[in-house]
Coordinates of C-alpha atoms in Angstrom, one line a residue:
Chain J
X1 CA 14.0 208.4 104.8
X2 CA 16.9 210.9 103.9
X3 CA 19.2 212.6 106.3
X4 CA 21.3 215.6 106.1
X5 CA 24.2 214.8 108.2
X6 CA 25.8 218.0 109.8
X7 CA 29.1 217.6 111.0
X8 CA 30.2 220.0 114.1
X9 CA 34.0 220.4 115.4
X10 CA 35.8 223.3 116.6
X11 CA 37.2 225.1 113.5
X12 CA 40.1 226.7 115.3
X13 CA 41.7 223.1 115.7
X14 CA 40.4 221.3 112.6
X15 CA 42.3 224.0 110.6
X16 CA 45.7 223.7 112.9
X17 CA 46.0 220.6 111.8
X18 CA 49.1 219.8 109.7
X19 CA 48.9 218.7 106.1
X20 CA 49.5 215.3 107.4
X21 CA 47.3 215.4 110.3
X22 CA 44.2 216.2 107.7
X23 CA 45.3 213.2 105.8
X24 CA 45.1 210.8 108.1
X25 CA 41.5 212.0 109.3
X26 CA 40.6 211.9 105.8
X27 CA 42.1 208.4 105.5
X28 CA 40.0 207.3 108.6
X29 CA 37.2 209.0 107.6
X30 CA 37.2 207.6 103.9
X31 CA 36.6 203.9 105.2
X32 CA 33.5 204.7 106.6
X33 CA 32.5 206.9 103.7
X34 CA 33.6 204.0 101.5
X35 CA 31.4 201.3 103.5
X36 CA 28.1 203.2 103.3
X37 CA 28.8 204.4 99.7
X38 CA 29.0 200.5 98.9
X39 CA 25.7 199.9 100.6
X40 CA 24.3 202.6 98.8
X41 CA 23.6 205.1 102.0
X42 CA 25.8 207.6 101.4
X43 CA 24.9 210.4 98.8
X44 CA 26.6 213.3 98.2
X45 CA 29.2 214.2 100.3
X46 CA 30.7 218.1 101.7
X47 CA 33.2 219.5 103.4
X48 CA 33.2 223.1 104.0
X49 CA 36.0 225.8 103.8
X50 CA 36.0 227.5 107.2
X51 CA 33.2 230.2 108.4
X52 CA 35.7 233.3 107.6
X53 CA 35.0 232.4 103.9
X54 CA 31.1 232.6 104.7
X55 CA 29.1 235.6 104.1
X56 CA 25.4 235.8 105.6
X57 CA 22.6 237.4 104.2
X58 CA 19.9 238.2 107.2
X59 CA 16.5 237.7 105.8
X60 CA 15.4 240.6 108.3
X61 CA 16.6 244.0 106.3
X62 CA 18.3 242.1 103.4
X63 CA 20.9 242.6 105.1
X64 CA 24.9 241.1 104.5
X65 CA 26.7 240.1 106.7
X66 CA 30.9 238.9 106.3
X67 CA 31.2 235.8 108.3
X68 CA 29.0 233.4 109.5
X69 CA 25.5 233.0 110.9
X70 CA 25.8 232.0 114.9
X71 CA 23.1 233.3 115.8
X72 CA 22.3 230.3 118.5
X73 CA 18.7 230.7 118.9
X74 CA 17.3 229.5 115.4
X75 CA 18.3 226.0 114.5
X76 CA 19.6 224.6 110.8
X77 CA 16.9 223.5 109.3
X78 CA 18.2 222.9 105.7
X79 CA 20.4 223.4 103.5
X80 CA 21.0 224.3 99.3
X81 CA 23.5 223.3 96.9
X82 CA 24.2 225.9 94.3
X83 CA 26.5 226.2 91.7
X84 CA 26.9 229.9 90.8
X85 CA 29.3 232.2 89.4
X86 CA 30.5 234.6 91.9
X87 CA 29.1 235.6 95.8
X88 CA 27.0 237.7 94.1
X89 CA 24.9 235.4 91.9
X90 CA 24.8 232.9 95.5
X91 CA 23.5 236.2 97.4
X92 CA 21.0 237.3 94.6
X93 CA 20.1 233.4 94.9
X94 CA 19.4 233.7 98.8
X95 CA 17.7 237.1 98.1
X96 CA 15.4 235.7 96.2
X97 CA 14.6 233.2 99.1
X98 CA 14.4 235.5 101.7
X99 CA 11.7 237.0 99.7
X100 CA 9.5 233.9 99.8
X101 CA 10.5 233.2 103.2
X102 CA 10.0 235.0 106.1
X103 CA 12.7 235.3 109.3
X104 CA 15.9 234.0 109.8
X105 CA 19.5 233.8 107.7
X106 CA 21.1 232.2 104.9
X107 CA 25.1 231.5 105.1
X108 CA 27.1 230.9 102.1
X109 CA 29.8 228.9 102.6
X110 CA 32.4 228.0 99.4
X111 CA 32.4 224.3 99.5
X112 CA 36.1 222.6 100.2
X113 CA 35.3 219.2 99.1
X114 CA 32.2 217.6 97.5
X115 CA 31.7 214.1 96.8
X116 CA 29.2 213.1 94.8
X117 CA 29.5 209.4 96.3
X118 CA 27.1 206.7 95.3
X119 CA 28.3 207.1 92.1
Chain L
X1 CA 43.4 206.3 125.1
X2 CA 46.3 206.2 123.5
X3 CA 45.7 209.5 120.6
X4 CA 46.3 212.6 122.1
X5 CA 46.7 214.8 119.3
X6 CA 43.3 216.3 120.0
X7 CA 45.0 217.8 123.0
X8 CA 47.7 219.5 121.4
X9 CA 45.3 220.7 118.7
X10 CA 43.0 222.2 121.1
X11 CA 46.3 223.7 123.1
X12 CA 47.6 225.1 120.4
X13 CA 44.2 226.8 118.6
X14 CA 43.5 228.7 122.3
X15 CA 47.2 229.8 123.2
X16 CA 46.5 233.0 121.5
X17 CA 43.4 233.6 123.3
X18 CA 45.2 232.3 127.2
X19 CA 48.5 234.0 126.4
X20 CA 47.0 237.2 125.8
X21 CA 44.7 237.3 128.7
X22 CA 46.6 236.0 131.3
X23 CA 49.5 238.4 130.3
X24 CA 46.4 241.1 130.4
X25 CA 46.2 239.3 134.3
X26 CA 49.5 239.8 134.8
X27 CA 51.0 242.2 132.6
X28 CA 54.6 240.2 132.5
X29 CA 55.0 238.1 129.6
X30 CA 57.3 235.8 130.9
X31 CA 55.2 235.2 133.9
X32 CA 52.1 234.8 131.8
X33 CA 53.7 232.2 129.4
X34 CA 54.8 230.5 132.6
X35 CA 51.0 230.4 133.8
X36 CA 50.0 228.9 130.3
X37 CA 52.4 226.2 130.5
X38 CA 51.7 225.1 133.8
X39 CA 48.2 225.0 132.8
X40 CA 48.9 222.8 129.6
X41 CA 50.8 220.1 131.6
X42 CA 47.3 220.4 133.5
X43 CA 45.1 219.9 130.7
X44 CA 47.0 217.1 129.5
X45 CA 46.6 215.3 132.9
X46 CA 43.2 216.0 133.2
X47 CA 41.9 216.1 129.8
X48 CA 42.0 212.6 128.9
X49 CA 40.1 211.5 131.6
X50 CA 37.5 214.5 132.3
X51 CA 37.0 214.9 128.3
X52 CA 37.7 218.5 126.7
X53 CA 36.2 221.4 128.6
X54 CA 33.6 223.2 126.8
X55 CA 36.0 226.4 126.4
X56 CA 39.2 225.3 126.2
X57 CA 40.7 228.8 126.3
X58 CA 38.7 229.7 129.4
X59 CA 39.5 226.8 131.4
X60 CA 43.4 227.0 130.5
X61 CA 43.1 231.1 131.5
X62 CA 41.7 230.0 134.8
X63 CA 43.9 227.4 135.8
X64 CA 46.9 229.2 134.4
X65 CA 45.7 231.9 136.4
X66 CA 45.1 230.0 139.5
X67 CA 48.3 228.4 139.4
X68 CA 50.5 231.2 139.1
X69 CA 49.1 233.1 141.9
X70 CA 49.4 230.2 143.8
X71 CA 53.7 229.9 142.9
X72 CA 53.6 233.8 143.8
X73 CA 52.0 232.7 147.5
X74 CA 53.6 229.8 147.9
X75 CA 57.0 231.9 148.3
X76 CA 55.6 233.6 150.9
X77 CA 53.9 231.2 152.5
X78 CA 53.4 227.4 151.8
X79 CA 50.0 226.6 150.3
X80 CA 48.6 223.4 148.9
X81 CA 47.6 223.8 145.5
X82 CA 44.7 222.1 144.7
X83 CA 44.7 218.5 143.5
X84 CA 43.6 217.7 139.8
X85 CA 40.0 216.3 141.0
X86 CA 39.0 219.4 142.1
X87 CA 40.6 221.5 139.4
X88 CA 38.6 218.7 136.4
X89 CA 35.3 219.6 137.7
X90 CA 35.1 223.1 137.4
X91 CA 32.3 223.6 135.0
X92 CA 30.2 226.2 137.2
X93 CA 33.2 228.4 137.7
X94 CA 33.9 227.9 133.8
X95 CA 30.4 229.0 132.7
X96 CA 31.6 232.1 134.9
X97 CA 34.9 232.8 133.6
X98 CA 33.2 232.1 129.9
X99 CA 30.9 235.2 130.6
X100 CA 33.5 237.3 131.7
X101 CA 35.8 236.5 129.2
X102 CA 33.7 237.0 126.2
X103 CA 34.3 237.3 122.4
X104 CA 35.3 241.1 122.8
X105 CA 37.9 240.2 125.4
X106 CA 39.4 237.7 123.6
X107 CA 39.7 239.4 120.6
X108 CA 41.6 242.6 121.7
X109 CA 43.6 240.9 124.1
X110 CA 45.3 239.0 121.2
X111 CA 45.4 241.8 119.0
X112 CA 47.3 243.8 122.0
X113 CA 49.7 240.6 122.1
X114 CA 50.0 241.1 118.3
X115 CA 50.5 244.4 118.6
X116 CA 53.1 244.3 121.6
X117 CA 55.4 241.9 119.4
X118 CA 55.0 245.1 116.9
X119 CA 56.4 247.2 118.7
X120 CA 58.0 250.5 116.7
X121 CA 61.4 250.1 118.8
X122 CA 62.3 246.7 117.9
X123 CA 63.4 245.9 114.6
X124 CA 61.8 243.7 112.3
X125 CA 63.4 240.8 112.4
X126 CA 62.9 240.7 116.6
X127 CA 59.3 241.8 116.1
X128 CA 58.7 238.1 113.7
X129 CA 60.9 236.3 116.5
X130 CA 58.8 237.7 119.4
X131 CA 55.8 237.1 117.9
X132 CA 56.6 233.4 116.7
X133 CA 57.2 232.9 120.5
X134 CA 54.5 234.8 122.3
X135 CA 51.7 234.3 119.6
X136 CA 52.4 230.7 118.3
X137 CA 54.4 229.0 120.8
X138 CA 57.1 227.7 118.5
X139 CA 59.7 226.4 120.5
X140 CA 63.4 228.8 120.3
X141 CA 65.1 225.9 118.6
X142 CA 61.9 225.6 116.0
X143 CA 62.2 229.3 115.5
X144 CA 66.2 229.3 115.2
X145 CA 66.3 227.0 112.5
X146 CA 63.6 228.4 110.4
X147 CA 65.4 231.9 110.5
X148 CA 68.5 230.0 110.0
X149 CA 70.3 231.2 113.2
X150 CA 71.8 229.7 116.0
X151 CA 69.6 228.6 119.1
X152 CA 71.8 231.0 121.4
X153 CA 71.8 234.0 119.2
X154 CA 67.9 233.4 118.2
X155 CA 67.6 233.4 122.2
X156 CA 69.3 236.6 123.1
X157 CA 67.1 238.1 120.3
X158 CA 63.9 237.1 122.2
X159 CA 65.3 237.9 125.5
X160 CA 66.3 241.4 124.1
X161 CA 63.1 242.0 122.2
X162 CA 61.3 241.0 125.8
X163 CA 63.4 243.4 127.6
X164 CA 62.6 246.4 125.1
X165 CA 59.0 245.4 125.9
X166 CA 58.8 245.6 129.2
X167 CA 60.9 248.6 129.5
X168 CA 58.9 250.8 127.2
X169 CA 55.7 250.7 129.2
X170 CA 53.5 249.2 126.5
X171 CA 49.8 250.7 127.6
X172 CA 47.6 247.1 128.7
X173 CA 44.1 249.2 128.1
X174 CA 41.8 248.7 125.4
X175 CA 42.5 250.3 122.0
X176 CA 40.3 252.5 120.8
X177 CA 38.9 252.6 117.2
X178 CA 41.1 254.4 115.2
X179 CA 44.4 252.6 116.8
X180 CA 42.9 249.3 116.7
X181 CA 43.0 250.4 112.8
X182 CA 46.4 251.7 113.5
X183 CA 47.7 248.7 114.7
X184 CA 45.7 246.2 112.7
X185 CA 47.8 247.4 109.8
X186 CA 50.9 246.4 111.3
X187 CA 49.9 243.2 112.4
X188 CA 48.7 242.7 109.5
X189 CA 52.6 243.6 107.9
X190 CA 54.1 241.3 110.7
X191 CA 51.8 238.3 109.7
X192 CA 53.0 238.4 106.1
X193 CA 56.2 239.3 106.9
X194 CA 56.5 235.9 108.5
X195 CA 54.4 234.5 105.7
X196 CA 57.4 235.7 103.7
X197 CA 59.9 234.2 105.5
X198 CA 58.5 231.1 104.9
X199 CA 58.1 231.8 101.3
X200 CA 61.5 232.2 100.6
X201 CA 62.8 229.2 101.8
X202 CA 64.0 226.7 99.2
X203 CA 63.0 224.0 100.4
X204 CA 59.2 223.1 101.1
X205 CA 60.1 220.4 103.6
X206 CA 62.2 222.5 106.0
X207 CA 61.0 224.8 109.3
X208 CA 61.2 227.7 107.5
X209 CA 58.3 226.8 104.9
X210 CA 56.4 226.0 108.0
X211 CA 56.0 229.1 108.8
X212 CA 53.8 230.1 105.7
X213 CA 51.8 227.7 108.1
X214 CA 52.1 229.5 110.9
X215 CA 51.4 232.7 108.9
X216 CA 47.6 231.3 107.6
X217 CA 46.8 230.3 110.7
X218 CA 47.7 233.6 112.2
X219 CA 45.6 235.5 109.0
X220 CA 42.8 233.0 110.3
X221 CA 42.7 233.8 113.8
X222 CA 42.9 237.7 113.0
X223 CA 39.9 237.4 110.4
X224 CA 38.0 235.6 113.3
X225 CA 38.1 238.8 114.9
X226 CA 37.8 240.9 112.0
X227 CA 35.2 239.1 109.6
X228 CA 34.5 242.3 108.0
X229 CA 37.8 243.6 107.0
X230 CA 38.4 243.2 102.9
X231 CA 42.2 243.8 103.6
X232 CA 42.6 240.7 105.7
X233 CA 40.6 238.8 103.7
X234 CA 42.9 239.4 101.0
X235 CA 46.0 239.1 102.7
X236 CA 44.2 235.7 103.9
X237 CA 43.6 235.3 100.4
X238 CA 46.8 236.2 99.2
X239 CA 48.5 233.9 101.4
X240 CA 46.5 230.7 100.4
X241 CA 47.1 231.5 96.7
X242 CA 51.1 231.6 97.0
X243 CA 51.2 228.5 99.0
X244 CA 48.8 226.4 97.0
X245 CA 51.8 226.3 94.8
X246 CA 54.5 225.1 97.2
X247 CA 54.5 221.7 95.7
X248 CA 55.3 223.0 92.4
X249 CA 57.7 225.8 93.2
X250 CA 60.8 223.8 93.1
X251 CA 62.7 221.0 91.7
X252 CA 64.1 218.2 93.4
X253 CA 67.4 220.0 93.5
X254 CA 65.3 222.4 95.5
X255 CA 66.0 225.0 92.4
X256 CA 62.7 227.3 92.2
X257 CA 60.7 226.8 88.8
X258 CA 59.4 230.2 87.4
X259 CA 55.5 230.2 87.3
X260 CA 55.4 229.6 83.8
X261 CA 56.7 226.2 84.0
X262 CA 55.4 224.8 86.9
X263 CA 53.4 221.4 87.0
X264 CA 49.7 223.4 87.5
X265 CA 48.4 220.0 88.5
X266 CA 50.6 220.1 91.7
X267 CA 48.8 223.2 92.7
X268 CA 46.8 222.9 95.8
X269 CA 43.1 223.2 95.1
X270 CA 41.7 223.9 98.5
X271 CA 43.5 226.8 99.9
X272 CA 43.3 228.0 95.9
X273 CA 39.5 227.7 96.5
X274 CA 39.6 229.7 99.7
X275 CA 41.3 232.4 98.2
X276 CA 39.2 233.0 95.6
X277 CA 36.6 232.8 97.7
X278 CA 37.5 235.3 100.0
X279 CA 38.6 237.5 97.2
X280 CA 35.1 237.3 96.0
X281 CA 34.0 238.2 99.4
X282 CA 36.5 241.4 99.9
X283 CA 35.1 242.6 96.4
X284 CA 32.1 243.8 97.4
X285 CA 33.0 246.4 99.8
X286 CA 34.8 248.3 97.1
X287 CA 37.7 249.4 99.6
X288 CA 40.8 247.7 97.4
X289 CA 44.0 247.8 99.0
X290 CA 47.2 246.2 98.5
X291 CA 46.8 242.8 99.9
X292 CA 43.3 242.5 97.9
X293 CA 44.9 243.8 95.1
X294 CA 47.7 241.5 94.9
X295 CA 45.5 238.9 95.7
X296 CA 43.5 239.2 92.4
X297 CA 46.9 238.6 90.8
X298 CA 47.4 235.5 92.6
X299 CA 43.8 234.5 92.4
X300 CA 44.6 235.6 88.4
X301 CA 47.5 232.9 88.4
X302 CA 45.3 230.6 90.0
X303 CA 42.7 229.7 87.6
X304 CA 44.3 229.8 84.2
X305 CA 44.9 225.6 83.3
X306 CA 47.8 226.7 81.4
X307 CA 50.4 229.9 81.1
X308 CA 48.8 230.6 78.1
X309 CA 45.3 231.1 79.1
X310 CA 46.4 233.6 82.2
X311 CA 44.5 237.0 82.0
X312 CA 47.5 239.3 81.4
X313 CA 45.3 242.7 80.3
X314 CA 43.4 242.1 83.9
X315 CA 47.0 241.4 85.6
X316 CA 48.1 244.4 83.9
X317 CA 45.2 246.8 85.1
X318 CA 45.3 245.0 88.7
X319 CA 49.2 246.2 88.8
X320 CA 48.2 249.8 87.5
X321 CA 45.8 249.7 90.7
X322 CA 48.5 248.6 93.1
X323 CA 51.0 251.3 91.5
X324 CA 48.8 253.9 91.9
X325 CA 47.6 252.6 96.0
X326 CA 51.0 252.1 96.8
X327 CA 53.7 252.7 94.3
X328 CA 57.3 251.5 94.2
X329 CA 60.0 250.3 91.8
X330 CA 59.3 246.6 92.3
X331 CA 55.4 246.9 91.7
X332 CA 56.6 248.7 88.3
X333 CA 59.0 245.9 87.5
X334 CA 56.9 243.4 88.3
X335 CA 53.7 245.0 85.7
X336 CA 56.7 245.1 83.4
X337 CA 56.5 241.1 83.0
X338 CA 52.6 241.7 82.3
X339 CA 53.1 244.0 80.1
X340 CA 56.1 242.1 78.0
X341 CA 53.1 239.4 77.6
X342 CA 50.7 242.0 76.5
X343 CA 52.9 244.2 74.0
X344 CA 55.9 242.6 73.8
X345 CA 59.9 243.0 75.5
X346 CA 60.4 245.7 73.9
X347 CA 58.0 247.8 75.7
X348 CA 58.3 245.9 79.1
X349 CA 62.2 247.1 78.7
X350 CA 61.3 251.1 77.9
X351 CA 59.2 250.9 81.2
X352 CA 62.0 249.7 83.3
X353 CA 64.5 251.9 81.7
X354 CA 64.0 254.6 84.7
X355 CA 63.8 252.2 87.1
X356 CA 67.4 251.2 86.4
X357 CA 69.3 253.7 89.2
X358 CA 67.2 252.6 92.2
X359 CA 67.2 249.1 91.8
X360 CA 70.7 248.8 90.3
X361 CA 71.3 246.5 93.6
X362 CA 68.3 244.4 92.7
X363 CA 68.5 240.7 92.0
X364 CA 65.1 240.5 89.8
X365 CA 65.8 243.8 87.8
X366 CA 68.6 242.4 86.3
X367 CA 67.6 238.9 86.1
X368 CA 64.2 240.4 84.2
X369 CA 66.1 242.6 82.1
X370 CA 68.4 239.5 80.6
X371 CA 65.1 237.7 80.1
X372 CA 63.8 240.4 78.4
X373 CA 66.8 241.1 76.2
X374 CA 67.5 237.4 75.6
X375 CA 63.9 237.3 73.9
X376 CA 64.7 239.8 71.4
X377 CA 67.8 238.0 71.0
X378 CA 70.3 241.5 72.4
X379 CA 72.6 238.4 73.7
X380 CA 75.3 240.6 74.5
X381 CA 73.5 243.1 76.2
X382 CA 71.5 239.7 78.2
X383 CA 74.6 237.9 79.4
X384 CA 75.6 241.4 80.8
X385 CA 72.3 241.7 82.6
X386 CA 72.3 238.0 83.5
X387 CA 76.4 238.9 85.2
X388 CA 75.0 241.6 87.5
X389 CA 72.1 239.5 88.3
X390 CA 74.2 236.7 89.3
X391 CA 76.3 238.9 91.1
X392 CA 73.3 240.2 93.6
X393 CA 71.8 236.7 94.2
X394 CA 70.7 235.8 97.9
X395 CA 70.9 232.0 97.6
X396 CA 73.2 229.5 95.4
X397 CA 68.9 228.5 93.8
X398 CA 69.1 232.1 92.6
X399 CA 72.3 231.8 91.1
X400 CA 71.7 228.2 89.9
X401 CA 68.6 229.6 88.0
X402 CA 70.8 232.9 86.6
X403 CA 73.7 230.1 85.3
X404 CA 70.8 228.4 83.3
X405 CA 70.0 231.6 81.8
X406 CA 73.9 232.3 80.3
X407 CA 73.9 228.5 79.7
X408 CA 71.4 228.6 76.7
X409 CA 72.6 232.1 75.9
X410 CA 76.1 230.0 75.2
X411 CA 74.2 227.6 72.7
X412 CA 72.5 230.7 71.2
X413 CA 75.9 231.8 70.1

């Protein structure tokens, strides 16, 4: 069975943090990664750049929205990667979702760091 | 539980937020900076036991709040203040305080504390200083040294811009549309105007580049309240882009290196990433202004592996746009080093030829001009550019890059 793992923290800290701050969670944080890439549990791996990069395009009305989706009561319930171009080509993507799928959002948000792990 | 650092991360991120509505509360800055400390030494007592609130600005406005009344009473008459047991559990009240103090509060509350450190008496200089304080909650001494000042003088600065403040009645309602568009703008100036104070500094490891720091984070925060304004995306942007490149921007002897020669592979990916990003994101509501404008330039800069594959036409037509949005003598020069790539010295000079008489006091005019005439080998003419430069430089790195200039115009000869 595969999991998406979704990581959660306030933003408004995480991005306070000093240059060497960062480093050190990402030292911490690279053991663990390291340990389950060795076992062969850990796929691909992303950070994202904060939600003020993100831009939303609501499936009701086509409509786009800057910044991100928080809209609380609809849950995650997946998530694309895509390789495109510009925002535009990523929102004519998620258009053409939202037309084969009724309701709810899609937020694009630039990746900061992907790992491809399990190399 | 020895780490902490979450703490002071979480103080720092809400200080805007608790700042700005307890002064709202009390309308006295000193007082409400008063109230925010007292209710940080809080936090950090209770805090590591209780865990993190669920709002960390809220519970920090409310205990601020709490305690200051309670030093105003306790003059008058002597009250117990309550103990930290009772203050850790406050979840119901919190949940209460949350709903008053929504996202709508918070958000013009710290643009009016933005906005009082821009006020149109104080100079600019005090306007940076106040704001460093108020906003970001660097310490005097932190502040002193960045600005390269003493302690004392950097005080009576703050103390004097405070004073101006409170004496010129600054209006605690809500703005409405059209000055909340007013004042964005100079916010918006202030934020890069301590961006630029960073920028300047020679060397990337003092308290002065710090501030460039300081200056993102402050682009961040006002962009969380304003997801939808291209401008501050692109002075977000524009930000990012410049300091992706600290690492690369001088030389041990802390002499800066000139874009073309800088190591590209020192240049920060990350922040480069975000800028072009939100660049791509300002784009689409076709309003351009100058910050997105000079953004693209960066963003431009940014993604060419080598001096040799930059875009110069689209550098050159992105500084025709930012002439013609907001034109000056200094936009002009700096499209003249586009266009010397494009078609040559010889035409970048004839552009700056008019320019001459307003920015005869200008460091980079003259520097640029020697450049220019060194390349089509007018050595005379260059080392008599490169003397006036050297003449108007700020700092000895100026200087030191000027000398190196006349040095190979020596072994020319």
């Amino acid at each position: 069975m595969k999991y998406a793992l979704l990581c959660y923290n306030d933003e408004a800290a995480v991005f306070s943090w000093t240059k060497e701050e960062d480093e050190a969670v990402m030292a911490r944080l690279n053991i663990v990664h390291e340990k389950w890439e060795k076992a062969g549990k850990l796929k691909p791996s992303i950070r994202l750049l904060p939600t003020s990069a993100a831009t939303t395009l609501r499936k009701k009305d086509n409509e786009v929205l800057d910044g991100p989706y928080a809209e609380t009561k609809e849950q995650l319930l997946g998530f694309y990667i895509i390789d495109v171009d510009s925002l535009e080509e990523g929102l004519e993507f998620a258009r053409e979702l939202t037309a084969a799928n009724p309701g709810g959002a899609y937020e694009l948000r630039p990746i900061m760091i992907y790992n491809e792990g399990a190399r | 539980m020895g780490d902490l650092a979450w703490i002071d991360a979480a103080l720092v991120s809400a200080r805007p937020q608790a700042v700005a509505a307890l002064l709202r509360y009390f309308r006295d800055l000193d007082l409400a900076e008063e109230a925010f400390q007292d209710a940080c030494l809080r936090a950090l007592k209770n805090w590591p036991t209780n865990g993190p609130p669920r709002d960390a600005a809220a519970w920090l406005i409310m205990v601020g709040r709490n305690a200051a009344i309670d030093v105003t009473r306790r003059r008058a008459k002597q009250t117990a203040l309550p103990d930290e047991g009772t203050l850790s559990d406050l979840s119901d009240v919190e949940e209460a305080v949350v709903q008053r103090l929504d996202e709508a509060d918070y958000r013009d509350d710290v643009l009016r504390l933005l906005f009082i450190c821009c006020h149109p008496d104080l100079p600019a200089t005090q306007q940076v200083a106040l704001a460093l304080r108020i906003v970001s909650g660097l310490s005097v001494q932190q502040i002193a040294r960045a600005f390269l000042v003493g302690e004392s003088a950097m005080e009576q600065r703050i103390t004097r811009a405070k004073a101006k403040v409170a004496g010129a009645g600054v209006p605690f309602e809500a703005p409405g549309a059209a000055e909340r568009a007013e004042r964005l703008a100079s916010v918006m100036a202030m934020v890069y105007l301590v961006f630029n104070e960073g920028y300047s500094a020679a060397d990337p490891a003092s308290d002065r580049a710090s501030l460039c720091d300081e200056a993102i984070r402050l682009g961040r925060l006002l962009l969380r309240m304003y997801p939808s304004e291209p401008e501050l995306m692109g002075l977000l942007a524009l930000m990012l882009l410049q300091h992706s490149r600290l690492a690369a921007r001088f030389d041990a002897e802390g002499n800066p290196i000139l874009l073309d020669d800088q190591d590209r592979t020192l240049w920060k990916r990350a922040p480069i990433q975000e800028g072009l990003a939100l660049i791509d994101k300002a784009m689409r509501s076709r309003k351009p202004g100058p910050y997105q404008i000079q953004a693209a330039i960066a963003g431009l800069h940014a993604v060419a592996d080598t001096p040799a594959e930059t875009d110069w036409a689209e550098i050159d037509g992105l500084y025709a746009a930012l002439e013609q949005h907001s034109p000056s003598p200094v936009v002009t020069l700096n499209r003249a080093v586009a266009v010397s790539k494009l078609r040559g010295p010889e035409a970048a000079l004839a552009m700056i030829a008019p320019l001459a008489e307003r920015l005869d006091k200008y460091f980079y005019f003259h520097g640029m001009r020697g450049a220019m005439l060194k390349e089509l080998g007018r050595t005379k003419e260059a080392r008599e550019a490169f003397n006036q430069a050297i003449a108007l430089a700020n700092t000895p790195a100026e200087a030191a890059h000027i000398r190196q200039h006349l040095d190979s115009l020596a072994q020319i000869k």
